Coordinates of C-alpha atoms in Angstrom, one line a residue:
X1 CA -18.6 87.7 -137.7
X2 CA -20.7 88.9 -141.0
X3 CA -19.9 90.1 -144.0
X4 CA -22.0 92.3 -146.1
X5 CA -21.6 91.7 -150.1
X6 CA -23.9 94.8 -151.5
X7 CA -23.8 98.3 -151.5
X8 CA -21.7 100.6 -148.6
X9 CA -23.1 101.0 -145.4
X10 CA -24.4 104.3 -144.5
X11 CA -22.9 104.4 -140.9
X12 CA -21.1 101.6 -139.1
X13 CA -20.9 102.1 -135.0
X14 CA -17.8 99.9 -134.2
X15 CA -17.2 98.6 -130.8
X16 CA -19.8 99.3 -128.3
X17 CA -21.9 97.9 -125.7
X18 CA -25.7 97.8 -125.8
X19 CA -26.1 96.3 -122.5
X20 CA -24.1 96.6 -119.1
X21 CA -20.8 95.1 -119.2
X22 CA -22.0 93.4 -122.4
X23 CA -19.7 92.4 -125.2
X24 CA -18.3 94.8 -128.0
X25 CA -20.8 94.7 -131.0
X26 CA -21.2 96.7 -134.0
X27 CA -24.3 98.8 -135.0
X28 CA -24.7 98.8 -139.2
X29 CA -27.1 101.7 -140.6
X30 CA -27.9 101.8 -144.5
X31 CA -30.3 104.8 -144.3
X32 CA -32.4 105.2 -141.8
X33 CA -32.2 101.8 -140.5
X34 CA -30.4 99.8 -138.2
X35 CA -29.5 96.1 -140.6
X36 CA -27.1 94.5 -138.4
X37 CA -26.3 94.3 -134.3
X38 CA -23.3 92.4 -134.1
X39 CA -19.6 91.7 -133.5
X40 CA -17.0 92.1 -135.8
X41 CA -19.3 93.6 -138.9
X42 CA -17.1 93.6 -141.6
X43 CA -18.2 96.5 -144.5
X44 CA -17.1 99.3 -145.9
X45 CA -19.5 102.5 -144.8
X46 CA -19.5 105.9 -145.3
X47 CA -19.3 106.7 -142.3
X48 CA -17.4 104.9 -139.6
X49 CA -17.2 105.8 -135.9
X50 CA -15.1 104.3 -133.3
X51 CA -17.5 103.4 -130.4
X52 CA -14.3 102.6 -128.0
X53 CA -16.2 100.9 -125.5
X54 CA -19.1 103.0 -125.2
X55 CA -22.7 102.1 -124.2
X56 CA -25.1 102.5 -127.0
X57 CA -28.7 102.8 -126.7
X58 CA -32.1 104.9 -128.5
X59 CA -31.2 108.7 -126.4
X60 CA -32.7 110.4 -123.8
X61 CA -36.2 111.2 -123.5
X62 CA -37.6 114.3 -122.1
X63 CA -41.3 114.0 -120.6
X64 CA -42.0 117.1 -119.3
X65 CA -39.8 120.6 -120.1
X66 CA -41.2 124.3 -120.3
X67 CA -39.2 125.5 -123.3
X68 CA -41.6 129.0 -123.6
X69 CA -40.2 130.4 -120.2
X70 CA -36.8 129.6 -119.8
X71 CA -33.9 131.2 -119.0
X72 CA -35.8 134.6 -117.8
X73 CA -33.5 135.0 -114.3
X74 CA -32.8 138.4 -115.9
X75 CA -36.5 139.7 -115.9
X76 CA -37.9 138.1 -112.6
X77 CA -36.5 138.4 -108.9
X78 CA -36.6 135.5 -106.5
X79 CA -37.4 136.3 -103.2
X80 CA -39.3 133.5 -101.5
X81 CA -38.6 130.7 -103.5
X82 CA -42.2 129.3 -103.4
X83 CA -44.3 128.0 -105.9
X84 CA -46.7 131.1 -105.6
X85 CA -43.9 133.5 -106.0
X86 CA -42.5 131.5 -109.2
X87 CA -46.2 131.5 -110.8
X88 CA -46.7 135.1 -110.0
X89 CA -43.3 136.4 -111.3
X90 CA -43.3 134.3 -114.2
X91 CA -47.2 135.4 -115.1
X92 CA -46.4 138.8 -115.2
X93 CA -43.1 138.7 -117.7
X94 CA -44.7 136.5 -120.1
X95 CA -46.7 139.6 -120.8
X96 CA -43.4 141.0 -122.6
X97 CA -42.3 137.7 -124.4
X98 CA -42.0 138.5 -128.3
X99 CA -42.1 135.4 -130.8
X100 CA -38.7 135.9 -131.4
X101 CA -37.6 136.5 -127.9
X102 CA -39.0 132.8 -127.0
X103 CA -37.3 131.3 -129.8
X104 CA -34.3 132.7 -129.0
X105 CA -34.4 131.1 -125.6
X106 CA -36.3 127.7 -126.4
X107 CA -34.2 126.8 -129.2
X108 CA -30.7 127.5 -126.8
X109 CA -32.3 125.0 -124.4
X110 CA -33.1 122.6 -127.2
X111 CA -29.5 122.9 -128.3
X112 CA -28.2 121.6 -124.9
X113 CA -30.8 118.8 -124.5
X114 CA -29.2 117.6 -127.9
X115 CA -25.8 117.7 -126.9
X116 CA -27.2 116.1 -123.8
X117 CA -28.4 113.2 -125.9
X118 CA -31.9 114.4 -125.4
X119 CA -34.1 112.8 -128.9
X120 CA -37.6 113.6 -128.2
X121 CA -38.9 115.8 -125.8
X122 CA -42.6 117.5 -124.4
X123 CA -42.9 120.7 -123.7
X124 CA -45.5 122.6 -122.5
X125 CA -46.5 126.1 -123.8
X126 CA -48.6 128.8 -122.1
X127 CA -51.4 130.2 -124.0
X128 CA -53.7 132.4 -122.2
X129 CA -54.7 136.4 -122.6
X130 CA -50.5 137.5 -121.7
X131 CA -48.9 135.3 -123.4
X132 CA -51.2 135.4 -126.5
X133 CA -50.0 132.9 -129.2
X134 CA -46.7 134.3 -129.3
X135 CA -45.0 131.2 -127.3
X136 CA -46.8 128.7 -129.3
X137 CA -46.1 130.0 -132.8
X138 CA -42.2 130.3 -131.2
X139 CA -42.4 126.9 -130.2
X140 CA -43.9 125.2 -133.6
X141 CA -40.9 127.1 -135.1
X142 CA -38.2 125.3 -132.9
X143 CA -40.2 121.9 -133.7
X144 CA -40.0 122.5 -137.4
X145 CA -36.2 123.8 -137.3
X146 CA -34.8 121.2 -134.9
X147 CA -36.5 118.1 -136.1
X148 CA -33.4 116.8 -137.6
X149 CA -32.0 116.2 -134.1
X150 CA -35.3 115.8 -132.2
X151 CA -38.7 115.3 -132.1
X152 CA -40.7 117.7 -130.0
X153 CA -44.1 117.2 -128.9
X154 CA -46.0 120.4 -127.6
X155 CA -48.5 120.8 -124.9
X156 CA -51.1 123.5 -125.3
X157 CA -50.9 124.4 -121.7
X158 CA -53.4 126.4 -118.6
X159 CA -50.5 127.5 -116.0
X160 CA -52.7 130.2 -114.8
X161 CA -55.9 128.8 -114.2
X162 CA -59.2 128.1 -116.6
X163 CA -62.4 128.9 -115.1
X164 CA -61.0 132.1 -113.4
X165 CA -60.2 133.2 -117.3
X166 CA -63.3 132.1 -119.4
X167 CA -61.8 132.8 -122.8
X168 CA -58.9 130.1 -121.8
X169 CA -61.1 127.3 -123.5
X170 CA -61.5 128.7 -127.0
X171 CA -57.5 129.6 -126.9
X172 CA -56.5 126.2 -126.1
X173 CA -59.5 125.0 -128.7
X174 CA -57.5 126.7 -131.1
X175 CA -53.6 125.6 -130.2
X176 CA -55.1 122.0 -130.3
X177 CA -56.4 122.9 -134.2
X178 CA -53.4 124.7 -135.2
X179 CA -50.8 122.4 -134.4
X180 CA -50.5 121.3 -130.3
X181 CA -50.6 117.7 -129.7
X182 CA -52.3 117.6 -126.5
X183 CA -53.5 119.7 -123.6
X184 CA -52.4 120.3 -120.3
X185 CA -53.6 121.5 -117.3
X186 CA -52.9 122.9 -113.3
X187 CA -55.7 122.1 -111.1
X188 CA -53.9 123.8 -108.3
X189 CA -54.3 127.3 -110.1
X190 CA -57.4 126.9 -110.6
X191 CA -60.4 128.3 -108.0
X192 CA -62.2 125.1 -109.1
X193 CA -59.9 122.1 -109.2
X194 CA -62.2 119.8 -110.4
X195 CA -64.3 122.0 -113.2
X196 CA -60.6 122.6 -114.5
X197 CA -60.0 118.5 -114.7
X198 CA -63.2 118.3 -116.9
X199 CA -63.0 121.2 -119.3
X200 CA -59.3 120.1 -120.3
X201 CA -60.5 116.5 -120.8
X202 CA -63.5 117.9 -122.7
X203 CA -60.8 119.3 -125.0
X204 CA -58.7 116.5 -124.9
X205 CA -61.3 114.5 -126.1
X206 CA -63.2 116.8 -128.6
X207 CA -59.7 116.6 -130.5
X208 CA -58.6 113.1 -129.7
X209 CA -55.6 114.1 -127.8
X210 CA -53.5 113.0 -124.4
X211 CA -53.6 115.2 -121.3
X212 CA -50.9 116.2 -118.7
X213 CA -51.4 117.8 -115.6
X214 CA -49.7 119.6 -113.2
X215 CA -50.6 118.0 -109.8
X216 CA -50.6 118.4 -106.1
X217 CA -47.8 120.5 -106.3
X218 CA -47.7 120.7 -102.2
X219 CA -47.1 118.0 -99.3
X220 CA -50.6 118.0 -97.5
X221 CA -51.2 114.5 -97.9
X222 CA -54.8 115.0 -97.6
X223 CA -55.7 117.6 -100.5
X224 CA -55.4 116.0 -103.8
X225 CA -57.3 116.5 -107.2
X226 CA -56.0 113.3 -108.1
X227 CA -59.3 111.7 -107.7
X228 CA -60.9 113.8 -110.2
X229 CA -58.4 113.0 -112.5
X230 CA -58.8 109.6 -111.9
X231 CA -62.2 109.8 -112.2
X232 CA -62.2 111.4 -115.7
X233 CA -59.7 109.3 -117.2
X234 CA -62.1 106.3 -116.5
X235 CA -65.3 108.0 -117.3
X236 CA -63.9 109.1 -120.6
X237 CA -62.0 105.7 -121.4
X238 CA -58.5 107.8 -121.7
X239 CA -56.8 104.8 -120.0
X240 CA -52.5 105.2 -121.3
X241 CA -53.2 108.4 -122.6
X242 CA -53.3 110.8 -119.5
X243 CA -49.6 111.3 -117.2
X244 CA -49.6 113.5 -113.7
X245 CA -46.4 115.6 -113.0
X246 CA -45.1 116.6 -110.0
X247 CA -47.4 115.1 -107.5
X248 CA -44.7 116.2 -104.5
X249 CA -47.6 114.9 -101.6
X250 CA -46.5 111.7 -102.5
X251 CA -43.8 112.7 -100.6
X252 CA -45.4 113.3 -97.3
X253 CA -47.0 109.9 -97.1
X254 CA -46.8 106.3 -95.2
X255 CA -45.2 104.3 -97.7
X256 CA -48.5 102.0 -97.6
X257 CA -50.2 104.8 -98.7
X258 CA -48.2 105.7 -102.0
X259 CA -48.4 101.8 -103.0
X260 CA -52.4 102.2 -102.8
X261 CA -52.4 105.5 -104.7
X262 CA -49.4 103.9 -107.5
X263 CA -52.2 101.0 -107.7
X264 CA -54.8 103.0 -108.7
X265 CA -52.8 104.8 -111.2
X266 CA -51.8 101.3 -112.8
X267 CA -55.5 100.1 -113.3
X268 CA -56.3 104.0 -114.6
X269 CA -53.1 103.9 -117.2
X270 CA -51.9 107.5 -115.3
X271 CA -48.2 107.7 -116.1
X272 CA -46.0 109.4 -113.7
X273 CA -43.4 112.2 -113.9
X274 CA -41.3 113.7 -111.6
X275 CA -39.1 116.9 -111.5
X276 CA -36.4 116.4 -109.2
X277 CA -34.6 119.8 -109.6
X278 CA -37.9 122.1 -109.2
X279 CA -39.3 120.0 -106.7
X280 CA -36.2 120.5 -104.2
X281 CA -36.0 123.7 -105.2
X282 CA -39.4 125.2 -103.9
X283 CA -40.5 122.7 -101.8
X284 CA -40.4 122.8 -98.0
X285 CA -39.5 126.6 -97.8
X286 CA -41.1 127.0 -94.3
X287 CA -38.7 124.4 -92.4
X288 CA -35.3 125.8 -90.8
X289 CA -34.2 122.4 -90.8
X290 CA -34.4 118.8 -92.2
X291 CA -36.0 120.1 -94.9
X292 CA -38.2 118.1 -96.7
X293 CA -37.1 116.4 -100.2
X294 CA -40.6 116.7 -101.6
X295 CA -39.9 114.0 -104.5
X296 CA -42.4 111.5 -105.7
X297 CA -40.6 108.0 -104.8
X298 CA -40.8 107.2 -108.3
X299 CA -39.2 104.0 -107.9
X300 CA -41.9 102.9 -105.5
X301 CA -44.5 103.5 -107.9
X302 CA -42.9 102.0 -110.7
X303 CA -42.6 98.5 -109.4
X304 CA -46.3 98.9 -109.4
X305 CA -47.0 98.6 -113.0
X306 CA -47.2 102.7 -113.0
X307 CA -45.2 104.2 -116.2
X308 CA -42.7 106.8 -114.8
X309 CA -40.2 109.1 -115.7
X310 CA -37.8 111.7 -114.6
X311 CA -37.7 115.4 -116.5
X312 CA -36.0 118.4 -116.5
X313 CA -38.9 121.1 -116.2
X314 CA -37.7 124.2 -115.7
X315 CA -34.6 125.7 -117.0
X316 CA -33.0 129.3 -115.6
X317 CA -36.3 130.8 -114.1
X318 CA -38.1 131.4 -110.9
X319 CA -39.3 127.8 -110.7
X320 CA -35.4 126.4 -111.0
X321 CA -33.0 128.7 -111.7
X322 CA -30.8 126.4 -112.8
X323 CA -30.4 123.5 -115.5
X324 CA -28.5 122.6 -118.7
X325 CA -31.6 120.4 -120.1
X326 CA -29.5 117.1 -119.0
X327 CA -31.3 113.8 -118.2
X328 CA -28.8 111.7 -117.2
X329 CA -27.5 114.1 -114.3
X330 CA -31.3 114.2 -113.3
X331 CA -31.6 110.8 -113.6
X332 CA -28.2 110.7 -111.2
X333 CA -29.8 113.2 -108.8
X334 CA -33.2 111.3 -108.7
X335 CA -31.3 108.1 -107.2
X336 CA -28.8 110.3 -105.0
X337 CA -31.6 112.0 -103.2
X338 CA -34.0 108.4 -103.1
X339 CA -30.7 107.2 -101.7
X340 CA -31.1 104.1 -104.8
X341 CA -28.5 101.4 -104.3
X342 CA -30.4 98.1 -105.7
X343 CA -29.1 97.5 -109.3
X344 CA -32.6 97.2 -110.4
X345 CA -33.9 100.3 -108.9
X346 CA -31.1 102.2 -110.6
X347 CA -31.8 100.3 -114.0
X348 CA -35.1 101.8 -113.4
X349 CA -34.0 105.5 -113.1
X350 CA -32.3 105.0 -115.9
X351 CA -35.6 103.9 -118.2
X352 CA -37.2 106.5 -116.3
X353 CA -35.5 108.9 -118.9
X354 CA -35.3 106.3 -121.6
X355 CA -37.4 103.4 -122.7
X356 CA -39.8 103.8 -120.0
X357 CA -40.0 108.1 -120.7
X358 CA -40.8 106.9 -124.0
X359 CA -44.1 104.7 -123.5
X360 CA -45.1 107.6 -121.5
X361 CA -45.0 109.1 -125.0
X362 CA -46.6 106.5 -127.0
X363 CA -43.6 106.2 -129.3
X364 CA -41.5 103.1 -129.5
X365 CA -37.7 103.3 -128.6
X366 CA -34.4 101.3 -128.2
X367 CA -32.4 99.6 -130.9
X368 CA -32.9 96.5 -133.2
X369 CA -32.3 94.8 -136.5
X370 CA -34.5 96.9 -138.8
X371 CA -35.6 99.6 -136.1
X372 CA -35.0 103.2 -136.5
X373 CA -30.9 104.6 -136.2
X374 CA -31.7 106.9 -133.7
X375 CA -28.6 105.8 -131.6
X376 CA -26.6 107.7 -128.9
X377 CA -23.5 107.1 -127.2
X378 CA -22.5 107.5 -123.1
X379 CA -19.6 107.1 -122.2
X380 CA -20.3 104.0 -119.7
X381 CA -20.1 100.3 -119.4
X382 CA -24.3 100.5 -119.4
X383 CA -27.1 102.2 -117.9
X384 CA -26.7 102.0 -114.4
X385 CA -23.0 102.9 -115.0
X386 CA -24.4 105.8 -116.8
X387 CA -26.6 107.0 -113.7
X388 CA -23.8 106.2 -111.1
X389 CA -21.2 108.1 -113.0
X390 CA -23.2 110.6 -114.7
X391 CA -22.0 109.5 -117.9
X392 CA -20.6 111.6 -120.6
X393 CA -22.5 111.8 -123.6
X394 CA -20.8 111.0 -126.9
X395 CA -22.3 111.7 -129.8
X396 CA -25.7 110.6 -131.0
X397 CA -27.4 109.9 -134.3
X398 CA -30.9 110.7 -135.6
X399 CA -32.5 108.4 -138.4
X400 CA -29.4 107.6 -139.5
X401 CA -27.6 111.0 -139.6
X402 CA -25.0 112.2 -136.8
X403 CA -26.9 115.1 -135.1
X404 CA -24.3 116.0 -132.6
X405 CA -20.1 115.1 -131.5
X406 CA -18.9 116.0 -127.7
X407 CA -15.7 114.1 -128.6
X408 CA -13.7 112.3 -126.5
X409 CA -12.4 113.5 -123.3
X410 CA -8.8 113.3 -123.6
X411 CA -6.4 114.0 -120.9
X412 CA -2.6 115.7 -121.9
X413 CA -0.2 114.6 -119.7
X414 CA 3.4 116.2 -119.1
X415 CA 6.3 115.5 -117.9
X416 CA 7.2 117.3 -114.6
X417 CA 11.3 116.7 -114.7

C-alpha cells in the first residue's frame, strides 16, 4: 500500500485487473502519465473512478477501417454479394460524395469505435478522378477533430486500380505531401498486378512511408501477387513497414502450406490483417452449401513470428453491410468461426486487436509506471474473458482525460407478489 505526499492526483482508477483473474490494483495518473500501478494507492485525485472489478488495459486498436465509404446502404443495391459487385457499386456513388457528406458519415463511425474502446485506428481513403480529394480533406478533418479520443492514421489509398488510371500516381503523390501517412494499394483491381506493387512502393519510398495492400481477395490458392510483394519489400529494405489485408486464399490451403507462406512473411516483416465480417460476407457466393469461411487462420500464422490483427473494414456498405466499428465482438467472431478454444490462441485474438494491432502500427501500447494514460476498461476478469464473453466496454481514458462513459449495466429488479 503507497501513499503519495505531494500534489493531487489527476485521475486515480481504483480496483481493477490488468491481467486475467489478476489481483485488484489501482492505476494513478498526474497528467498524462500513469505514476503508480498498485494496490491500495492511497491519494486524493481529482478524479476518482471505481474500477469494480474491471479489466484494464491500453484500448482497442483498429488496423484496417474504410471510414470514406461507410454507411452508403442507402445509395447502393446489393444484388450478388460479390466482391466485384461491392467495387462496382461503391465506385460509382463515390462520384456523389461531398466533403461534408463523408464527414458526416466517418466521424458517426469514429464515434462508435470510441465508445467501443477503439484508441487508434487506420483508415484508408480513396483518391482517384471520382472521388477527387473530397474524402481525404473529410478524413484529415475527422483526424484533427477527434484526436482527443483517438489517434487516426490515414492511408492514401488505389481501390480502383493504378495503371488502368495514369493520373492515380500524381494524386496519391500529392495525399502523401499533404498530410496521408502512407499508401495503399489493390493489386487485384489492377490489369497489372505486379506494375501496381512497384509504383505504390515507389511512392512509399519516395516519401518514406509504410504500405498496405489489399490482397488475394479470392480462394484460388494458386494466383497470388503476394510474391511480388514480397519481392519489393526486400528489394526496397521495407522489412516491418509493409502489412497485407485480407489475403482470404489462405483459406483454401493445406495447412502445410500456410505455415510456409506465414514463414516467409516473418523473415520479410509483412504484418497480417484479417477482416472477419467482409470476408464471410462476400466470400464463397457460388456454393449452395458448406460454404466456405474464407478467413485467413490468423492464429496459424501468428505462432509463426508473423504480426497479426483482426479489423473492422467495412461499415454499412456493399462490402459489409453491417458493423458498429466494435473490435472486441470481431475479435469474438474471429475465434468463434476458427473454432479457438486453447487459452493461448484466444489470448492471441485478443492482441490481435490490441498490443499486437499496435506493433502493426509502429506505436507502443499497454500500461506502465510512467507510460502514457491511455487506459480503457471491459467489463471482464481479462482478455480472453473479454473475447469469450464479448466484454462490455466501460469507459476509457485518453492521455489522461476520460474520453468516453457506457456506465455500468445495472439490472432493476421487482418484486412480483
Amino acid at each position: 500500500m503507497s501513499t503519495a505526499s505531494d500534489s493531487p492526483l489527476d485521475l486515480l482508477i481504483r480496483n481493477v485487473r490488468v491481467k486475467e483473474h489478476g489481483g485488484l490494483v489501482d492505476i494513478a495518473v498526474r497528467g498524462n502519465r500513469i505514476v503508480a500501478i498498485e494496490p491500495g494507492f492511497r491519494c486524493e485525485a481529482v478524479e476518482d473512478f471505481e474500477g469494480d472489478g474491471a479489466f484494464a488495459f491500453g484500448g482497442f486498436v483498429d488496423t484496417h477501417v474504410h471510414l470514406d465509404k461507410a454507411c452508403i446502404l442507402d445509395r447502393c443495391s446489393i444484388c450478388e454479394g460479390t466482391l466485384a459487385e461491392a467495387v462496382r457499386q461503391t465506385s460509382s456513388a463515390k462520384a456523389d460524395f461531398t466533403e461534408a457528406d463523408v464527414y458526416d458519415r466517418a466521424a458517426q463511425v469514429v464515434e462508435k469505435a470510441i465508445s467501443h474502446g477503439t484508441v487508434r485506428m487506420r483508415t484508408f481513403v480513396e483518391i482517384d478522378p471520382r472521388a477527387g480529394f473530397r474524402s481525404f480533406e473529410a478524413i484529415k478533418r475527422v483526424k484533427a477533430e477527434y484526436a482527443f479520443a483517438i489517434d487516426i492514421e490515414i492511408c492514401a489509398f488505389a481501390q480502383d486500380g493504378l495503371t488502368n488510371e495514369p493520373q492515380m500516381l500524381d494524386m496519391l503523390d500529392r495525399a502523401l505531401s499533404e498530410g496521408a501517412d502512407l499508401v495503399g494499394g489493390c493489386p487485384y483491381t489492377d490489369p497489372d498486378p505486379v506494375r501496381h506493387v512497384d509504383l505504390i512502393f515507389s511512392l512509399a519510398v519516395r516519401h518514406g512511408v509504410a504500405v498496405d495492400f489489399h490482397l488475394d481477395f479470392h480462394l484460388d490458392p494458386g494466383q497470388s501477387d503476394l510474391p511480388a510483394v514480397i519481392a519489393a519489400t526486400e528489394r526496397h529494405g521495407w522489412q516491418d513497414r509493409v502489412a497485407i489485408g485480407h489475403v482470404t486464399n489462405l483459406s483454401a490451403m493445406p495447412l502445410a502450406d500456410v505455415i510456409h507462406i506465414a514463414d516467409k512473411l516473418a523473415a520479410a516483416g509483412i504484418a497480417l490483417t484479417v477482416l472477419p465480417a467482409t470476408d464471410l460476407f462476400l466470400i464463397g457466393r457460388g456454393h449452395d452449401r458448406l460454404v466456405p469461411r474464407g478467413v485467413a487462420p490468423a492464429h496459424v500464422i501468428a505462432r509463426r513470428g508473423v504480426v497479426t490483427s483482426i479489423a473492422t473494414n467495412n461499415v454499412m456498405n456493399p462490402f459489409t453491410p453491417y458493423g458498429d466499428a466494435s473490435l472486441i465482438r470481431m475479435a469474438n467472431l474471429y475465434a468463434n468461426i476458427a473454432q479457438l478454444s486453447r487459452d493461448e490462441d484466444v489470448h492471441s485474438v485478443f492482441e490481435m486487436v490490441g498490443q499486437s494491432a499496435a506493433r502493426q502500427l509502429g506505436v507502443p501500447h499497454g500500461l506502465w509506471v510512467d507510460g502514457d494514460a491511455t487506459i480503457v476498461l471491459v467489463d471482464a476478469v481479462g482478455p480472453m474473458a473479454a473475447v469469450r464473453e464479448v466484454g462490455r466496454v466501460l469507459a476509457g481514458w485518453k492521455n489522461g482525460h476520460m474520453s468516453f462513459n457506457n456506465g455500468r449495466a445495472r439490472i432493476r429488479r421487482r418484486s412480483l407478489v
